[in-house]
Amino acid sequence: MAKTIVEARGLHKHFGALHVLKGVDLDVAERELVFVIGPSGSGKSTLLRCLNRLEEPSAGSVVVDGIDLLDPKTDINHARQRIGMVFQSFNLYPHMTALGNVTLALRKVAGKSRAEADAIGRKALERVGLADRADHTPGQLSGGQQQRVAIARAIALEPRVMLFDEPTSALDPELVGSVLGVMRDLRADGMTMVVVSHEMGFARAAADRVLFMDHGVVVEEGPPAAIFENPTQDRTRAFISQIQRH
Amino acid sequence: MIQSFFNAEIAAAAMPIVLDGLLNTILLSLLVVPLGLLGGLILALLASVRHPLVRWPLMAWVDFFRAFPPLVLLVLLFAGLPFAGLELGGFACVAIAFFLNTGAYYGEILRAGIDSVPSGQIEAARSTGLSRLQSMAYVVLPQAVRNVLPDLMSNTLEVVKLTSLGSVVAVPELLFQARQAQSVTYNPTPIVMAAVIYFLILWPLVRLLSRLENRALAARR
């Protein structure tokens, strides 16, 4: 039995009167790739953001790589180095080069010297196929390249798990492939991943498990083939047929 | 006319006094601009704490010192504090008054700059393990300052001009020295000299500011 990297139990999240997560459990095993799908407002992004405490759960527990994230004694900044996150809108620092983006946390959080950080950063950029763009600023890069730099920024810290929040939704269609390619390579290298996305082709090819969320709960989960071909719940069926029509 | 406003003889005699004043104006600016920026930075950082216990006193503070005329504040400090047993001297009073007054202005500008940086920037920084303060220092503030650079420059220009208020509390800056020279010579030429000097040091800043503003406008298009 593989080690459990992410263990979320009974997660609830309220935004004022809005009850966004209504008791969600999620286990992710080492090297597993879990896909989370669902309509907008279903709580899938909130779930993801609870896993590194960018969002504070109203109730429940989150344990990542043996660290209880909600324990007040936990050094959250230290814990977050083990949890990489990639955002829909890339969120690269526009005033720094690609290498500067990748090395900031290495120097300021991991405590590496500039030379060490640069070496690690260049290796990370090489992994996403952008070694030759190290000195470019985000404004000089395409959307796909920016997102790959963002992935490099996360993997440079050698996280135990990577969270992807709709990583390709803001990209022009012809640029999606390059980002998915990098994610496939990460997967092949054994990275544990939780991906919120509607890239069904990628989910079919790469995911171990697909979760369908709606109205703050996990409606159904299973291997991609089962969820996409033979969903047991009406809501899942309706959603799948809707996104396949497009 | 030329005899009373552009008297060469008097100008030559007053030159050392006026230049002495210029030196003090520069020193004073080099003191109060960083002080005001420091005060502004503290206020702007406090403003990013959204807690009501911080928020309301902060708002009251900023409003109060923006509504309080700086000259009145300065005179109050200079003439009032001795009654509280605190005799600070003109230079210190100017420093305190500017810290309070221009700090409030710089604070509002920097706060707008911080607000202009998308929240995704902080989230990305925090997700890599940077602390709140580190995210501010390395990610948010550099972008915030760049976004409001024309406003910061414009305020700095005002601050340099306002240093002439020091003359009221006997700080020997440019205007004070020029008035000294004027009262000794019974001739306004030294005042004209001060005016020309103010123009000469401030005009390049004004030009630079215009260029920054135009560039900011062009970037927005």
CSV table of C-alpha atoms in Angstrom, one decimal:
chain,number,residue,atom,x,y,z
A,1,MET,CA,0.0,0.0,0.0
A,2,ALA,CA,1.4,3.3,-1.0
A,3,LYS,CA,2.0,6.0,1.5
A,4,THR,CA,-0.8,8.6,1.9
A,5,ILE,CA,0.5,12.1,1.0
A,6,VAL,CA,-2.7,14.1,1.4
A,7,GLU,CA,-5.3,13.3,4.0
A,8,ALA,CA,-8.2,15.7,4.2
A,9,ARG,CA,-11.1,14.9,6.5
A,10,GLY,CA,-14.5,16.5,6.8
A,11,LEU,CA,-13.6,19.8,5.2
A,12,HIS,CA,-16.1,22.6,5.5
A,13,LYS,CA,-15.7,26.1,4.2
A,14,HIS,CA,-18.1,29.0,4.7
A,15,PHE,CA,-17.7,32.3,2.9
A,16,GLY,CA,-20.2,34.4,5.0
A,17,ALA,CA,-23.6,32.8,4.3
A,18,LEU,CA,-22.2,30.7,1.5
A,19,HIS,CA,-21.5,27.1,2.4
A,20,VAL,CA,-18.9,26.2,-0.3
A,21,LEU,CA,-17.5,22.9,1.1
A,22,LYS,CA,-19.9,20.6,2.9
A,23,GLY,CA,-17.8,17.9,4.4
A,24,VAL,CA,-15.3,16.7,1.8
A,25,ASP,CA,-12.8,13.9,2.4
A,26,LEU,CA,-9.8,13.4,0.1
A,27,ASP,CA,-6.9,10.9,0.3
A,28,VAL,CA,-4.1,11.1,-2.2
A,29,ALA,CA,-1.5,8.3,-2.2
A,30,GLU,CA,2.1,8.8,-3.2
A,31,ARG,CA,2.6,9.0,-7.0
A,32,GLU,CA,-1.1,9.2,-7.5
A,33,LEU,CA,-2.7,11.7,-9.9
A,34,VAL,CA,-6.2,12.8,-8.8
A,35,PHE,CA,-8.4,14.8,-11.1
A,36,VAL,CA,-11.2,17.0,-9.7
A,37,ILE,CA,-13.9,18.1,-12.1
A,38,GLY,CA,-17.2,19.8,-11.5
A,39,PRO,CA,-19.3,22.9,-12.5
A,40,SER,CA,-18.0,26.3,-11.5
A,41,GLY,CA,-19.0,27.1,-8.0
A,42,SER,CA,-18.9,23.4,-7.0
A,43,GLY,CA,-16.1,24.1,-4.5
A,44,LYS,CA,-13.3,22.3,-6.4
A,45,SER,CA,-10.9,25.2,-6.4
A,46,THR,CA,-11.7,26.0,-2.7
A,47,LEU,CA,-10.9,22.3,-1.9
A,48,LEU,CA,-7.6,22.6,-3.6
A,49,ARG,CA,-6.8,25.9,-1.8
A,50,CYS,CA,-7.6,24.3,1.5
A,51,LEU,CA,-4.9,21.7,0.9
A,52,ASN,CA,-2.1,24.4,1.3
A,53,ARG,CA,-4.2,26.6,3.6
A,54,LEU,CA,-4.4,29.5,1.1
A,55,GLU,CA,-8.0,29.1,2.2
A,56,GLU,CA,-8.6,28.4,5.9
A,57,PRO,CA,-11.1,25.6,6.3
A,58,SER,CA,-14.0,26.4,8.6
A,59,ALA,CA,-13.9,22.8,9.9
A,60,GLY,CA,-12.1,19.5,9.2
A,61,SER,CA,-8.5,18.5,9.1
A,62,VAL,CA,-5.7,18.6,6.5
A,63,VAL,CA,-2.6,16.5,6.8
A,64,VAL,CA,0.0,16.7,4.1
A,65,ASP,CA,3.1,14.4,4.2
A,66,GLY,CA,2.5,13.8,7.9
A,67,ILE,CA,2.2,17.5,8.8
A,68,ASP,CA,-1.1,18.7,10.3
A,69,LEU,CA,-1.6,22.0,8.4
A,70,LEU,CA,-4.3,23.3,10.7
A,71,ASP,CA,-2.3,22.8,13.9
A,72,PRO,CA,-1.4,26.3,15.2
A,73,LYS,CA,2.0,25.0,16.1
A,74,THR,CA,2.7,24.1,12.5
A,75,ASP,CA,5.1,26.4,10.7
A,76,ILE,CA,2.9,26.9,7.6
A,77,ASN,CA,5.6,28.7,5.6
A,78,HIS,CA,7.8,25.7,6.1
A,79,ALA,CA,5.1,23.2,5.3
A,80,ARG,CA,4.1,25.1,2.1
A,81,GLN,CA,7.5,24.3,0.5
A,82,ARG,CA,6.4,20.7,0.3
A,83,ILE,CA,3.1,21.7,-1.5
A,84,GLY,CA,3.6,23.2,-4.9
A,85,MET,CA,0.8,25.2,-6.4
A,86,VAL,CA,0.1,26.3,-10.0
A,87,PHE,CA,-2.6,28.9,-10.7
A,88,GLN,CA,-5.0,29.5,-13.5
A,89,SER,CA,-3.6,33.0,-14.1
A,90,PHE,CA,0.1,31.9,-13.7
A,91,ASN,CA,0.7,34.7,-11.1
A,92,LEU,CA,4.4,35.1,-12.1
A,93,TYR,CA,6.1,38.1,-10.6
A,94,PRO,CA,6.2,40.6,-13.5
A,95,HIS,CA,9.2,42.5,-12.1
A,96,MET,CA,11.5,39.5,-12.1
A,97,THR,CA,13.0,37.3,-14.8
A,98,ALA,CA,11.9,33.7,-15.2
A,99,LEU,CA,15.0,32.6,-13.1
A,100,GLY,CA,14.2,35.3,-10.5
A,101,ASN,CA,10.7,33.9,-10.2
A,102,VAL,CA,12.0,30.4,-9.7
A,103,THR,CA,14.7,31.3,-7.2
A,104,LEU,CA,13.0,33.8,-4.9
A,105,ALA,CA,11.6,31.2,-2.5
A,106,LEU,CA,14.8,29.0,-2.8
A,107,ARG,CA,16.8,31.9,-1.5
A,108,LYS,CA,14.4,33.5,1.0
A,109,VAL,CA,12.6,30.4,2.3
A,110,ALA,CA,14.9,27.4,1.7
A,111,GLY,CA,17.9,29.6,2.6
A,112,LYS,CA,20.1,28.7,-0.5
A,113,SER,CA,22.8,31.0,-1.6
A,114,ARG,CA,22.3,32.8,-4.9
A,115,ALA,CA,24.7,30.5,-6.7
A,116,GLU,CA,22.9,27.4,-5.4
A,117,ALA,CA,19.5,28.8,-6.1
A,118,ASP,CA,20.5,29.7,-9.6
A,119,ALA,CA,21.8,26.2,-10.3
A,120,ILE,CA,18.6,24.6,-9.0
A,121,GLY,CA,16.4,27.2,-10.8
A,122,ARG,CA,18.1,26.6,-14.1
A,123,LYS,CA,17.6,22.9,-13.7
A,124,ALA,CA,13.9,23.4,-13.0
A,125,LEU,CA,13.6,25.6,-16.1
A,126,GLU,CA,15.3,22.9,-18.1
A,127,ARG,CA,12.8,20.4,-16.9
A,128,VAL,CA,9.9,22.5,-18.3
A,129,GLY,CA,11.9,23.1,-21.5
A,130,LEU,CA,12.7,26.8,-20.9
A,131,ALA,CA,16.4,26.8,-20.1
A,132,ASP,CA,16.9,29.4,-22.8
A,133,ARG,CA,14.3,31.7,-21.4
A,134,ALA,CA,15.9,32.1,-17.9
A,135,ASP,CA,16.6,35.8,-18.4
A,136,HIS,CA,13.2,36.7,-20.0
A,137,THR,CA,10.6,38.6,-17.9
A,138,PRO,CA,7.0,37.2,-17.9
A,139,GLY,CA,5.9,39.9,-20.3
A,140,GLN,CA,8.3,38.5,-22.9
A,141,LEU,CA,6.9,35.0,-22.6
A,142,SER,CA,3.8,33.4,-24.1
A,143,GLY,CA,1.0,32.2,-21.8
A,144,GLY,CA,2.1,28.6,-22.1
A,145,GLN,CA,5.7,29.5,-21.4
A,146,GLN,CA,4.6,31.6,-18.4
A,147,GLN,CA,2.7,28.7,-17.0
A,148,ARG,CA,5.7,26.4,-17.4
A,149,VAL,CA,7.8,28.9,-15.5
A,150,ALA,CA,5.2,28.8,-12.8
A,151,ILE,CA,5.5,25.0,-12.7
A,152,ALA,CA,9.3,25.4,-12.5
A,153,ARG,CA,8.9,27.8,-9.6
A,154,ALA,CA,6.9,25.2,-7.7
A,155,ILE,CA,9.0,22.1,-8.5
A,156,ALA,CA,12.2,23.9,-7.7
A,157,LEU,CA,11.3,23.5,-4.1
A,158,GLU,CA,11.0,19.7,-4.5
A,159,PRO,CA,7.4,19.5,-3.2
A,160,ARG,CA,5.9,16.2,-2.1
A,161,VAL,CA,2.7,17.1,-3.9
A,162,MET,CA,1.7,19.5,-6.7
A,163,LEU,CA,-1.7,21.3,-6.8
A,164,PHE,CA,-2.9,22.5,-10.2
A,165,ASP,CA,-5.8,25.0,-10.2
A,166,GLU,CA,-7.2,25.0,-13.8
A,167,PRO,CA,-3.6,25.3,-15.2
A,168,THR,CA,-4.7,25.5,-18.8
A,169,SER,CA,-8.0,27.5,-18.6
A,170,ALA,CA,-6.4,30.8,-19.4
A,171,LEU,CA,-4.4,29.6,-22.3
A,172,ASP,CA,-5.0,29.8,-26.0
A,173,PRO,CA,-5.8,26.3,-27.3
A,174,GLU,CA,-2.6,25.9,-29.2
A,175,LEU,CA,-0.6,26.5,-26.1
A,176,VAL,CA,-2.4,24.0,-23.9
A,177,GLY,CA,-0.4,21.0,-25.2
A,178,SER,CA,3.0,22.3,-24.0
A,179,VAL,CA,1.7,22.7,-20.4
A,180,LEU,CA,0.0,19.3,-20.4
A,181,GLY,CA,3.2,17.9,-21.8
A,182,VAL,CA,5.2,19.2,-18.8
A,183,MET,CA,2.5,17.8,-16.4
A,184,ARG,CA,2.8,14.4,-18.1
A,185,ASP,CA,6.6,14.4,-17.6
A,186,LEU,CA,6.1,15.3,-13.9
A,187,ARG,CA,3.6,12.4,-13.7
A,188,ALA,CA,6.1,10.0,-15.3
A,189,ASP,CA,8.7,11.1,-12.7
A,190,GLY,CA,6.4,10.0,-10.0
A,191,MET,CA,5.1,13.4,-8.7
A,192,THR,CA,1.9,13.2,-6.6
A,193,MET,CA,-0.6,15.6,-8.2
A,194,VAL,CA,-4.1,17.0,-7.5
A,195,VAL,CA,-5.5,18.7,-10.7
A,196,VAL,CA,-8.6,20.8,-11.0
A,197,SER,CA,-9.2,20.9,-14.7
A,198,HIS,CA,-11.6,20.1,-17.5
A,199,GLU,CA,-8.9,18.6,-19.8
A,200,MET,CA,-10.8,15.3,-20.3
A,201,GLY,CA,-8.3,13.9,-22.7
A,202,PHE,CA,-5.5,14.4,-20.3
A,203,ALA,CA,-7.6,13.0,-17.4
A,204,ARG,CA,-8.3,9.9,-19.4
A,205,ALA,CA,-4.7,9.4,-20.3
A,206,ALA,CA,-3.0,10.3,-17.0
A,207,ALA,CA,-5.4,10.3,-14.0
A,208,ASP,CA,-5.6,7.5,-11.6
A,209,ARG,CA,-8.8,8.7,-10.1
A,210,VAL,CA,-11.4,11.3,-11.0
A,211,LEU,CA,-13.6,13.1,-8.4
A,212,PHE,CA,-16.8,14.8,-9.5
A,213,MET,CA,-17.8,17.6,-7.2
A,214,ASP,CA,-21.1,19.6,-7.1
A,215,HIS,CA,-22.5,21.9,-4.5
A,216,GLY,CA,-19.7,21.4,-2.1
A,217,VAL,CA,-19.7,17.6,-2.0
A,218,VAL,CA,-17.9,14.8,-3.8
A,219,VAL,CA,-20.8,13.3,-5.8
A,220,GLU,CA,-18.9,10.4,-7.4
A,221,GLU,CA,-15.3,9.2,-7.7
A,222,GLY,CA,-13.6,6.4,-9.6
A,223,PRO,CA,-11.1,5.6,-12.4
A,224,PRO,CA,-11.4,8.0,-15.4
A,225,ALA,CA,-13.0,5.3,-17.6
A,226,ALA,CA,-15.8,4.6,-15.1
A,227,ILE,CA,-16.5,8.3,-14.5
A,228,PHE,CA,-16.5,9.3,-18.1
A,229,GLU,CA,-18.1,6.3,-19.7
A,230,ASN,CA,-20.4,4.9,-17.0
A,231,PRO,CA,-21.2,7.5,-14.3
A,232,THR,CA,-23.6,6.2,-11.8
A,233,GLN,CA,-25.1,9.5,-10.6
A,234,ASP,CA,-27.4,11.7,-12.7
A,235,ARG,CA,-25.6,14.9,-11.8
A,236,THR,CA,-22.3,13.4,-13.0
A,237,ARG,CA,-23.9,12.2,-16.2
A,238,ALA,CA,-25.4,15.6,-16.9
A,239,PHE,CA,-22.1,17.4,-16.4
A,240,ILE,CA,-20.0,14.9,-18.5
A,241,SER,CA,-22.4,15.1,-21.4
A,242,GLN,CA,-22.4,18.9,-21.1
A,243,ILE,CA,-18.7,19.4,-21.3
A,244,GLN,CA,-18.3,16.8,-24.0
A,245,ARG,CA,-20.7,18.6,-26.2
A,246,HIS,CA,-18.3,21.5,-26.3
B,1,MET,CA,13.3,98.1,-10.8
B,2,ILE,CA,16.6,96.4,-11.5
B,3,GLN,CA,18.2,98.2,-8.6
B,4,SER,CA,15.7,96.7,-6.1
B,5,PHE,CA,15.0,93.2,-7.5
B,6,PHE,CA,18.2,92.3,-9.4
B,7,ASN,CA,20.9,94.3,-7.6
B,8,ALA,CA,24.2,92.7,-8.5
B,9,GLU,CA,26.1,94.2,-5.7
B,10,ILE,CA,23.6,92.9,-3.1
B,11,ALA,CA,23.4,89.6,-4.8
B,12,ALA,CA,27.1,89.1,-4.5
B,13,ALA,CA,27.0,90.1,-0.8
B,14,ALA,CA,24.0,87.9,-0.1
B,15,MET,CA,25.3,84.9,-2.1
B,16,PRO,CA,27.1,83.1,0.8
B,17,ILE,CA,24.1,83.5,3.1
B,18,VAL,CA,21.7,82.3,0.5
B,19,LEU,CA,23.9,79.3,-0.5
B,20,ASP,CA,24.1,78.4,3.1
B,21,GLY,CA,20.3,78.3,3.1
B,22,LEU,CA,20.3,76.1,0.0
B,23,LEU,CA,22.6,73.6,1.7
B,24,ASN,CA,20.2,73.5,4.7
B,25,THR,CA,17.2,73.1,2.4
B,26,ILE,CA,18.9,70.1,0.7
B,27,LEU,CA,19.8,68.6,4.1
B,28,LEU,CA,16.3,69.2,5.4
B,29,SER,CA,14.8,67.5,2.3
B,30,LEU,CA,17.2,64.6,2.6
B,31,LEU,CA,15.8,64.2,6.2
B,32,VAL,CA,12.1,64.8,5.7
B,33,VAL,CA,11.5,62.9,2.5
B,34,PRO,CA,12.9,59.5,3.8
B,35,LEU,CA,11.1,60.2,7.2
B,36,GLY,CA,7.8,60.8,5.3
B,37,LEU,CA,8.3,57.7,3.2
B,38,LEU,CA,9.1,55.7,6.3
B,39,GLY,CA,5.9,57.0,8.0
B,40,GLY,CA,4.0,56.3,4.9
B,41,LEU,CA,5.3,52.8,4.6
B,42,ILE,CA,4.3,52.0,8.2
B,43,LEU,CA,0.8,53.3,7.6
B,44,ALA,CA,0.5,51.5,4.3
B,45,LEU,CA,1.6,48.2,5.8
B,46,LEU,CA,-0.8,48.7,8.7
B,47,ALA,CA,-3.5,49.3,6.2
B,48,SER,CA,-3.0,45.9,4.7
B,49,VAL,CA,-4.0,44.4,8.1
B,50,ARG,CA,-7.8,44.4,7.7
B,51,HIS,CA,-8.6,44.0,11.3
B,52,PRO,CA,-11.1,46.7,12.5
B,53,LEU,CA,-9.0,47.4,15.6
B,54,VAL,CA,-6.2,48.6,13.3
B,55,ARG,CA,-8.4,49.9,10.5
B,56,TRP,CA,-10.4,52.5,12.3
B,57,PRO,CA,-7.7,54.2,14.3
B,58,LEU,CA,-5.5,54.2,11.2
B,59,MET,CA,-8.2,55.9,9.1
B,60,ALA,CA,-8.7,58.5,11.9
B,61,TRP,CA,-4.9,59.1,12.0
B,62,VAL,CA,-4.6,59.6,8.3
B,63,ASP,CA,-7.6,61.8,8.0
B,64,PHE,CA,-6.5,63.9,10.9
B,65,PHE,CA,-3.1,64.6,9.6
B,66,ARG,CA,-4.2,65.2,6.1
B,67,ALA,CA,-6.8,67.7,7.2
B,68,PHE,CA,-4.4,69.5,9.6
B,69,PRO,CA,-2.6,72.3,7.9
B,70,PRO,CA,1.1,71.5,8.1
B,71,LEU,CA,2.0,75.1,9.0
B,72,VAL,CA,-0.4,75.1,12.0
B,73,LEU,CA,1.0,71.7,13.0
B,74,LEU,CA,4.5,73.0,12.9
B,75,VAL,CA,3.8,76.2,14.9
B,76,LEU,CA,1.8,74.1,17.4
B,77,LEU,CA,4.8,71.8,17.9
B,78,PHE,CA,7.3,74.7,18.1
B,79,ALA,CA,5.3,77.0,20.3
B,80,GLY,CA,3.2,74.5,22.2
B,81,LEU,CA,5.6,71.7,23.2
B,82,PRO,CA,7.7,73.9,25.4
B,83,PHE,CA,4.7,74.3,27.7
B,84,ALA,CA,4.7,70.6,28.1
B,85,GLY,CA,8.3,70.9,29.2
B,86,LEU,CA,9.6,69.7,25.8
B,87,GLU,CA,11.9,72.1,24.0
B,88,LEU,CA,12.8,70.5,20.7
B,89,GLY,CA,14.2,73.2,18.5
B,90,GLY,CA,13.1,74.1,15.0
B,91,PHE,CA,14.8,71.3,13.1
B,92,ALA,CA,13.3,68.6,15.3
B,93,CYS,CA,9.9,70.2,15.0
B,94,VAL,CA,10.0,70.2,11.3
B,95,ALA,CA,11.1,66.6,11.2
B,96,ILE,CA,8.2,65.5,13.5
B,97,ALA,CA,5.6,67.6,11.6
B,98,PHE,CA,6.7,66.3,8.3
B,99,PHE,CA,6.8,62.7,9.5
B,100,LEU,CA,3.1,63.2,10.6
B,101,ASN,CA,1.8,65.2,7.7
B,102,THR,CA,3.7,63.9,4.7
B,103,GLY,CA,3.7,60.4,6.1
B,104,ALA,CA,-0.1,60.4,5.9
B,105,TYR,CA,0.1,61.5,2.2
B,106,TYR,CA,2.8,59.0,1.3
B,107,GLY,CA,0.8,56.4,3.2
B,108,GLU,CA,-2.3,56.9,1.1
B,109,ILE,CA,-0.2,56.7,-2.1
B,110,LEU,CA,1.6,53.6,-1.1
B,111,ARG,CA,-1.7,52.0,0.0
B,112,ALA,CA,-3.2,52.6,-3.4
B,113,GLY,CA,-0.1,51.1,-4.9
B,114,ILE,CA,-0.3,48.0,-2.8
B,115,ASP,CA,-4.0,47.7,-3.6
B,116,SER,CA,-3.2,47.8,-7.3
B,117,VAL,CA,-1.1,44.6,-7.1
B,118,PRO,CA,-3.4,41.6,-7.9
B,119,SER,CA,-4.0,39.3,-4.9
B,120,GLY,CA,-2.8,36.4,-7.0
B,121,GLN,CA,0.7,37.8,-6.5
B,122,ILE,CA,0.6,37.4,-2.8
B,123,GLU,CA,-1.1,33.9,-3.1
B,124,ALA,CA,1.7,32.8,-5.4
B,125,ALA,CA,4.4,34.1,-3.0
B,126,ARG,CA,2.7,32.6,0.0
B,127,SER,CA,2.2,29.2,-1.7
B,128,THR,CA,6.0,28.9,-2.1
B,129,GLY,CA,6.4,29.5,1.6
B,130,LEU,CA,7.2,33.2,1.8
B,131,SER,CA,5.9,34.8,4.9
B,132,ARG,CA,3.4,37.7,4.8
B,133,LEU,CA,6.2,40.2,5.3
B,134,GLN,CA,8.5,38.6,2.8
B,135,SER,CA,5.7,38.6,0.2
B,136,MET,CA,5.2,42.3,0.8
B,137,ALA,CA,8.9,43.1,0.6
B,138,TYR,CA,9.9,41.1,-2.4
B,139,VAL,CA,6.8,40.7,-4.5
B,140,VAL,CA,4.1,43.4,-3.7
B,141,LEU,CA,6.1,46.5,-2.8
B,142,PRO,CA,8.4,46.6,-5.8
B,143,GLN,CA,5.3,46.4,-8.1
B,144,ALA,CA,3.3,48.8,-5.9
B,145,VAL,CA,6.0,51.5,-5.9
B,146,ARG,CA,6.4,51.2,-9.7
B,147,ASN,CA,2.6,51.6,-10.2
B,148,VAL,CA,2.5,54.8,-8.1
B,149,LEU,CA,5.9,56.3,-9.0
B,150,PRO,CA,4.5,59.5,-10.6
B,151,ASP,CA,2.3,60.1,-7.4
B,152,LEU,CA,5.3,59.5,-5.1
B,153,MET,CA,7.4,61.9,-7.2
B,154,SER,CA,4.7,64.5,-7.2
B,155,ASN,CA,4.3,64.3,-3.4
B,156,THR,CA,8.1,64.5,-3.0
B,157,LEU,CA,8.1,67.7,-5.0
B,158,GLU,CA,5.5,69.1,-2.7
B,159,VAL,CA,7.5,68.0,0.3
B,160,VAL,CA,10.6,69.8,-0.9
B,161,LYS,CA,8.6,73.0,-1.5
B,162,LEU,CA,7.1,72.7,2.0
B,163,THR,CA,10.5,72.7,3.6
B,164,SER,CA,10.3,76.5,3.3
B,165,LEU,CA,7.9,76.3,6.2
B,166,GLY,CA,11.0,75.7,8.3
B,167,SER,CA,11.6,79.5,8.0
B,168,VAL,CA,8.7,80.1,10.4
B,169,VAL,CA,10.4,78.2,13.2
B,170,ALA,CA,13.9,79.7,12.5
B,171,VAL,CA,15.4,76.8,10.7
B,172,PRO,CA,18.1,78.4,8.5
B,173,GLU,CA,16.9,77.0,5.2
B,174,LEU,CA,16.8,78.8,1.9
B,175,LEU,CA,13.8,81.1,2.5
B,176,PHE,CA,14.9,81.9,6.0
B,177,GLN,CA,18.4,82.9,5.0
B,178,ALA,CA,17.1,84.9,2.0
B,179,ARG,CA,14.8,86.9,4.4
B,180,GLN,CA,17.7,87.4,6.8
B,181,ALA,CA,19.8,88.8,3.9
B,182,GLN,CA,16.8,90.9,2.8
B,183,SER,CA,16.3,92.5,6.2
B,184,VAL,CA,20.0,93.3,6.5
B,185,THR,CA,20.2,94.8,3.0
B,186,TYR,CA,16.7,96.4,2.9
B,187,ASN,CA,16.5,94.9,-0.6
B,188,PRO,CA,14.4,92.1,-2.0
B,189,THR,CA,17.1,90.8,-4.3
B,190,PRO,CA,18.0,87.9,-2.0
B,191,ILE,CA,14.3,86.7,-2.1
B,192,VAL,CA,14.5,86.7,-5.9
B,193,MET,CA,17.7,84.7,-5.6
B,194,ALA,CA,15.9,82.2,-3.5
B,195,ALA,CA,13.0,82.0,-5.9
B,196,VAL,CA,15.4,81.4,-8.8
B,197,ILE,CA,17.2,78.7,-6.8
B,198,TYR,CA,14.0,76.9,-5.9
B,199,PHE,CA,13.0,77.0,-9.6
B,200,LEU,CA,16.4,75.6,-10.7
B,201,ILE,CA,16.4,72.7,-8.3
B,202,LEU,CA,12.7,71.8,-8.7
B,203,TRP,CA,12.3,72.3,-12.5
B,204,PRO,CA,14.2,69.2,-13.5
B,205,LEU,CA,12.1,67.2,-11.0
B,206,VAL,CA,8.9,68.6,-12.6
B,207,ARG,CA,10.2,67.7,-16.1
B,208,LEU,CA,11.0,64.2,-14.9
B,209,LEU,CA,7.6,63.9,-13.4
B,210,SER,CA,5.9,64.9,-16.6
B,211,ARG,CA,7.8,62.3,-18.5
B,212,LEU,CA,6.8,59.6,-15.9
B,213,GLU,CA,3.2,60.7,-16.1
B,214,ASN,CA,3.1,60.6,-19.9
B,215,ARG,CA,4.8,57.2,-19.9
B,216,ALA,CA,2.2,55.9,-17.3
B,217,LEU,CA,-0.6,57.3,-19.5
B,218,ALA,CA,0.9,55.6,-22.6
B,219,ALA,CA,1.2,52.3,-20.8
B,220,ARG,CA,-2.4,52.5,-19.8
B,221,ARG,CA,-3.6,52.9,-23.4
